[in-house]
Coordinates of C-alpha atoms in Angstrom, one line a residue:
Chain A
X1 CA 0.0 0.0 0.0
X2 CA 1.2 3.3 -0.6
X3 CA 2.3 5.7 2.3
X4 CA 2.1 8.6 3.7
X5 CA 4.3 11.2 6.0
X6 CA 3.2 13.4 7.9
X7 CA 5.0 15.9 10.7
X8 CA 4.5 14.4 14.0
X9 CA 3.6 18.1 15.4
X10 CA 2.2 21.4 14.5
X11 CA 1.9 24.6 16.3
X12 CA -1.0 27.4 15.0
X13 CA -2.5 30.4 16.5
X14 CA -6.1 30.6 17.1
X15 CA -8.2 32.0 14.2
X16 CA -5.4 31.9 11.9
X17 CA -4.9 29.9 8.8
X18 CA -3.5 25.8 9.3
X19 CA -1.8 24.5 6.6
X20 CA -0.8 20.6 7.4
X21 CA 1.3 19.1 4.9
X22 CA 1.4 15.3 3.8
X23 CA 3.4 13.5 1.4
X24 CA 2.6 10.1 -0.4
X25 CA 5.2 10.2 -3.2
X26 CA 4.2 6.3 -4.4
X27 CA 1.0 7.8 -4.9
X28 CA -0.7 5.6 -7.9
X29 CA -3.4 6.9 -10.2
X30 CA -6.5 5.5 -8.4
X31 CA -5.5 6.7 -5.3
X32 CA -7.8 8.8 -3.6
X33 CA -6.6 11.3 -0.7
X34 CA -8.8 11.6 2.3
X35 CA -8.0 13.6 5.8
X36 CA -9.1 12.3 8.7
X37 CA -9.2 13.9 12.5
X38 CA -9.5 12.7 16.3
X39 CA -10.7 14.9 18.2
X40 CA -9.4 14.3 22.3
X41 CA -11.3 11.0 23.7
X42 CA -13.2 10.3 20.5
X43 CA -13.2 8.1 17.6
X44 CA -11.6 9.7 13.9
X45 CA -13.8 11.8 12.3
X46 CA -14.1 12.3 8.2
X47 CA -12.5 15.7 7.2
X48 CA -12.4 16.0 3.2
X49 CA -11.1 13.9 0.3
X50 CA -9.8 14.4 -3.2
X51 CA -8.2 12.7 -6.5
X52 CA -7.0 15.6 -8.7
X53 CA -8.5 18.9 -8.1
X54 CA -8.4 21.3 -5.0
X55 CA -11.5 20.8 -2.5
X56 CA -13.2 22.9 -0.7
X57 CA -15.9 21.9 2.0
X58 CA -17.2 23.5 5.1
X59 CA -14.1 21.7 7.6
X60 CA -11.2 22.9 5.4
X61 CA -10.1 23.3 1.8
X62 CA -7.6 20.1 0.2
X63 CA -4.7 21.4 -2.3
X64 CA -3.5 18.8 -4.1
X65 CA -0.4 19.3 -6.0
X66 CA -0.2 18.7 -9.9
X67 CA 2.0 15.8 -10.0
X68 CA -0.2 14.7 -6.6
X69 CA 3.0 13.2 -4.3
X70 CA 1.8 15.7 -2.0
X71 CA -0.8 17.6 -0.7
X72 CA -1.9 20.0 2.1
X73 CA -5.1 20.4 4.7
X74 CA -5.7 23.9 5.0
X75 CA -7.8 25.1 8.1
X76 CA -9.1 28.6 7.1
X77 CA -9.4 29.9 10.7
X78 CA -8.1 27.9 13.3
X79 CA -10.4 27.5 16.3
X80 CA -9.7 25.8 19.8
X81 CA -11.9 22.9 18.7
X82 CA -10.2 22.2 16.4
X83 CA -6.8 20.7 18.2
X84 CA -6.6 16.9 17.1
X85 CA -4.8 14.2 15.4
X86 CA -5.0 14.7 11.3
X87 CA -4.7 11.7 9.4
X88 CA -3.8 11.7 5.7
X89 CA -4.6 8.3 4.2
X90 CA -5.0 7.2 0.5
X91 CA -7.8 5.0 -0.3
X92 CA -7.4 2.9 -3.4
X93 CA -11.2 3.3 -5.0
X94 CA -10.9 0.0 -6.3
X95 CA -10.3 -1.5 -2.7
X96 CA -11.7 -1.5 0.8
X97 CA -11.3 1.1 2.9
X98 CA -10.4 -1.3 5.9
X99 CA -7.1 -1.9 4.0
X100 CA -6.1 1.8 4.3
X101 CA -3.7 2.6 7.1
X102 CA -4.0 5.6 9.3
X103 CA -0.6 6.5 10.1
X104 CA 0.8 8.2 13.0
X105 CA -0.9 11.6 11.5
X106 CA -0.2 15.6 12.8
X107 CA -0.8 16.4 16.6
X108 CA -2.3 20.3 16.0
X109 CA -2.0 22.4 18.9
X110 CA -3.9 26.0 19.2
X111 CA -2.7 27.9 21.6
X112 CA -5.4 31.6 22.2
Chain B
X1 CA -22.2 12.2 16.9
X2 CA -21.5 10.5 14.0
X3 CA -24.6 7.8 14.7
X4 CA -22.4 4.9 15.2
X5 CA -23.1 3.3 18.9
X6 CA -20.6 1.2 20.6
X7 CA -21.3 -0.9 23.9
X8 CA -20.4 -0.5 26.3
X9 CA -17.8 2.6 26.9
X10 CA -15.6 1.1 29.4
X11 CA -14.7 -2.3 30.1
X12 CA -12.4 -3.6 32.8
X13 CA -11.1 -7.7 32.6
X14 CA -8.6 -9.6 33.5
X15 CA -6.1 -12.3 31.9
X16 CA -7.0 -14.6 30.6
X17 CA -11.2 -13.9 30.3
X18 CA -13.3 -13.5 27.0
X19 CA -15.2 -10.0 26.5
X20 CA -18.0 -8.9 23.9
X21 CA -17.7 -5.4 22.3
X22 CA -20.7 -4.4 20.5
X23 CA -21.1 -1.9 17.6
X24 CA -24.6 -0.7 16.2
X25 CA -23.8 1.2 12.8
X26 CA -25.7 3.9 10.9
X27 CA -28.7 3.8 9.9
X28 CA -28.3 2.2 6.0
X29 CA -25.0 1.4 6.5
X30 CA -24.0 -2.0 5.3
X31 CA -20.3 -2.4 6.2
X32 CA -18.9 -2.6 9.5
X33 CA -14.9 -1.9 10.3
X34 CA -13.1 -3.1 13.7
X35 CA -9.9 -1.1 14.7
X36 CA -7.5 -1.2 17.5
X37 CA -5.8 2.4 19.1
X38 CA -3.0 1.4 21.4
X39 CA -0.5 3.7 22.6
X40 CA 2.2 1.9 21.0
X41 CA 0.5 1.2 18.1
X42 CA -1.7 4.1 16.8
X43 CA -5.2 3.0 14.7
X44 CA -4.9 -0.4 13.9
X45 CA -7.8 -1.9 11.2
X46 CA -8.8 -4.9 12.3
X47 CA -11.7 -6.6 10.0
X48 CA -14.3 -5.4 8.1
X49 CA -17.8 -6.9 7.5
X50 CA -19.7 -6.1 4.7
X51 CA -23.6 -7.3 4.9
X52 CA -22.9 -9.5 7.1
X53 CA -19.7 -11.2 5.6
X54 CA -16.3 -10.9 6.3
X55 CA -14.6 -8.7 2.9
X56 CA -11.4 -7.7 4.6
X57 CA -8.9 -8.6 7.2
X58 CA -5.9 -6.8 8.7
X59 CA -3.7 -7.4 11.8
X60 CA -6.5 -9.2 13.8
X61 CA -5.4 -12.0 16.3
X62 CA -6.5 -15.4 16.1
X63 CA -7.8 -15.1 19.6
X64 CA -10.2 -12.2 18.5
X65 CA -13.0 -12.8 16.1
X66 CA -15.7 -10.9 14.8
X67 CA -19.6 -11.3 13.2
X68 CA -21.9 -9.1 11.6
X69 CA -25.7 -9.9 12.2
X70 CA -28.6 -9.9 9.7
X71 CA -30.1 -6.7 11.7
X72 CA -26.1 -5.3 10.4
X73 CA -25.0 -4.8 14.2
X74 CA -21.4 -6.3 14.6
X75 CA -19.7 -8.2 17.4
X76 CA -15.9 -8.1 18.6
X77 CA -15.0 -11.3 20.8
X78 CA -11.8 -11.3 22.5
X79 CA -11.0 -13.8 24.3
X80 CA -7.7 -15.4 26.4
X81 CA -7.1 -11.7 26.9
X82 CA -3.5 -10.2 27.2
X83 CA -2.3 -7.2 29.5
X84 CA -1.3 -5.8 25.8
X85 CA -4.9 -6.3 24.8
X86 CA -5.6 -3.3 26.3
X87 CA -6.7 -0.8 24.2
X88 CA -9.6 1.8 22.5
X89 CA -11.4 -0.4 20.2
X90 CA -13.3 1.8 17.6
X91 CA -16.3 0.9 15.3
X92 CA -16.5 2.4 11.9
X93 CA -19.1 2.1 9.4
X94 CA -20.0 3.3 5.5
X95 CA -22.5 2.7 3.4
X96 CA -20.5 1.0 1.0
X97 CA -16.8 -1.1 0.9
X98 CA -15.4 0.3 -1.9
X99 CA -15.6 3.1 -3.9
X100 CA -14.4 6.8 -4.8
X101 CA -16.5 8.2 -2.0
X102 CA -16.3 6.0 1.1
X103 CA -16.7 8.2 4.3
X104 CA -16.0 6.0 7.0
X105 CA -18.2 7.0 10.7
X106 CA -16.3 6.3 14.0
X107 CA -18.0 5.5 16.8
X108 CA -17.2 6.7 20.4
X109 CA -15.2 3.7 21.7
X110 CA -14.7 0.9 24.0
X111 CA -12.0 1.0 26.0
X112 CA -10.4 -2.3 27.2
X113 CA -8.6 -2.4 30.3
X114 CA -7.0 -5.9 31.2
X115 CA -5.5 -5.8 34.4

């Protein structure tokens, strides 16, 4: 299965822009990248995914990068609520989802 | 709440017993994952039951095993448990198993203490 890296730790100020970076250079075509987050004492949440193109949803925005070895979360305005785990993982569309691996994702920290 | 339920939220055993873990997913949903967060370990998939038959299978131990019912609620059996067993076991579901959209739903936890 195809990997991911992610930094173990990120710092960000409240109500200002995240950008959480992940890497999955053996990326292969059907590949699809989804963010996941945990949230303190609960179970991972769904954040956004994406193939090609950049995302946007109401959680956070997904750039994807042309060649697609890496891509980046962005939080528009960090809030409190929104320190947590992120998980990049790629889901092969033509396989499970069980057979994804989550990784040791980002620890986010928002400090007021 | 993501609609996921998983019984109960806390469960202390010791060595050597058997324990049930329940998992109710959403409404519609039709497959079922098991996974294991250990401090060690992170989020560990565990098996996955699509209406109500096994579809995948990951680094589950012989000593656990798993079933999904006709009613699509899924059961985790441990049993001969190991101080190492100890762990959050999370319930996910989706509508489907495969698939270009495939938003899995967590549920809250069990955690396992075996003391």
């Amino acid at each position: 299965d195809a990997k991911t890296t992610q930094p173990n730790s990120m710092e960000s100020n409240e109500e200002e822009p995240v950008h959480l970076p992940c890497n999955h250079s053996t990326i292969s075509g059907t590949d699809y990248i989804h963010w996941y987050r945990q949230l303190p004492s609960q179970g991972p949440e769904y954040v956004i995914h994406g193939l090609t193109s950049n995302v946007n949803n109401r959680m956070a925005s997904l750039a994807i990068a042309e060649d697609r070895k890496s891509s980046t979360l962005i939080l528009h305005r960090a809030t409190l609520r929104d320190a947590a785990v992120y998980y990049c993982i790629l889901r092969d569309y033509r396989t499970n989802a069980g057979k994804s691996t989550f990784g040791d994702g980002t620890t986010l920290t928002v400090k007021p | 709440d993501s609609g996921v339920t998983q019984t109960p939220k806390h469960l202390i055993t010791a060595t050597g017993q058997r324990v049930t873990l329940r998992c109710s997913p959403r409404s519609g949903d039709l497959s079922v994952y098991w996974y294991q967060q250990s401090l060690d370990q992170g989020l560990q998939f565990l098996i996955q039951y699509y209406n109500g038959e096994e579809r995948a299978k990951g680094n589950i131990l012989e000593r656990f095993s798993a079933q999904q019912f006709p009613d699509l609620h899924s059961e985790l059996n441990l049993s001969s448990l190991e101080l190492g067993d100890s762990a959050l076991y999370f319930c996910a579901s989706s509508v489907v198993s495969e698939g270009s959209y495939n938003e899995q739903f967590f549920g809250p936890g069990t955690r396992l203490t075996v003391l």
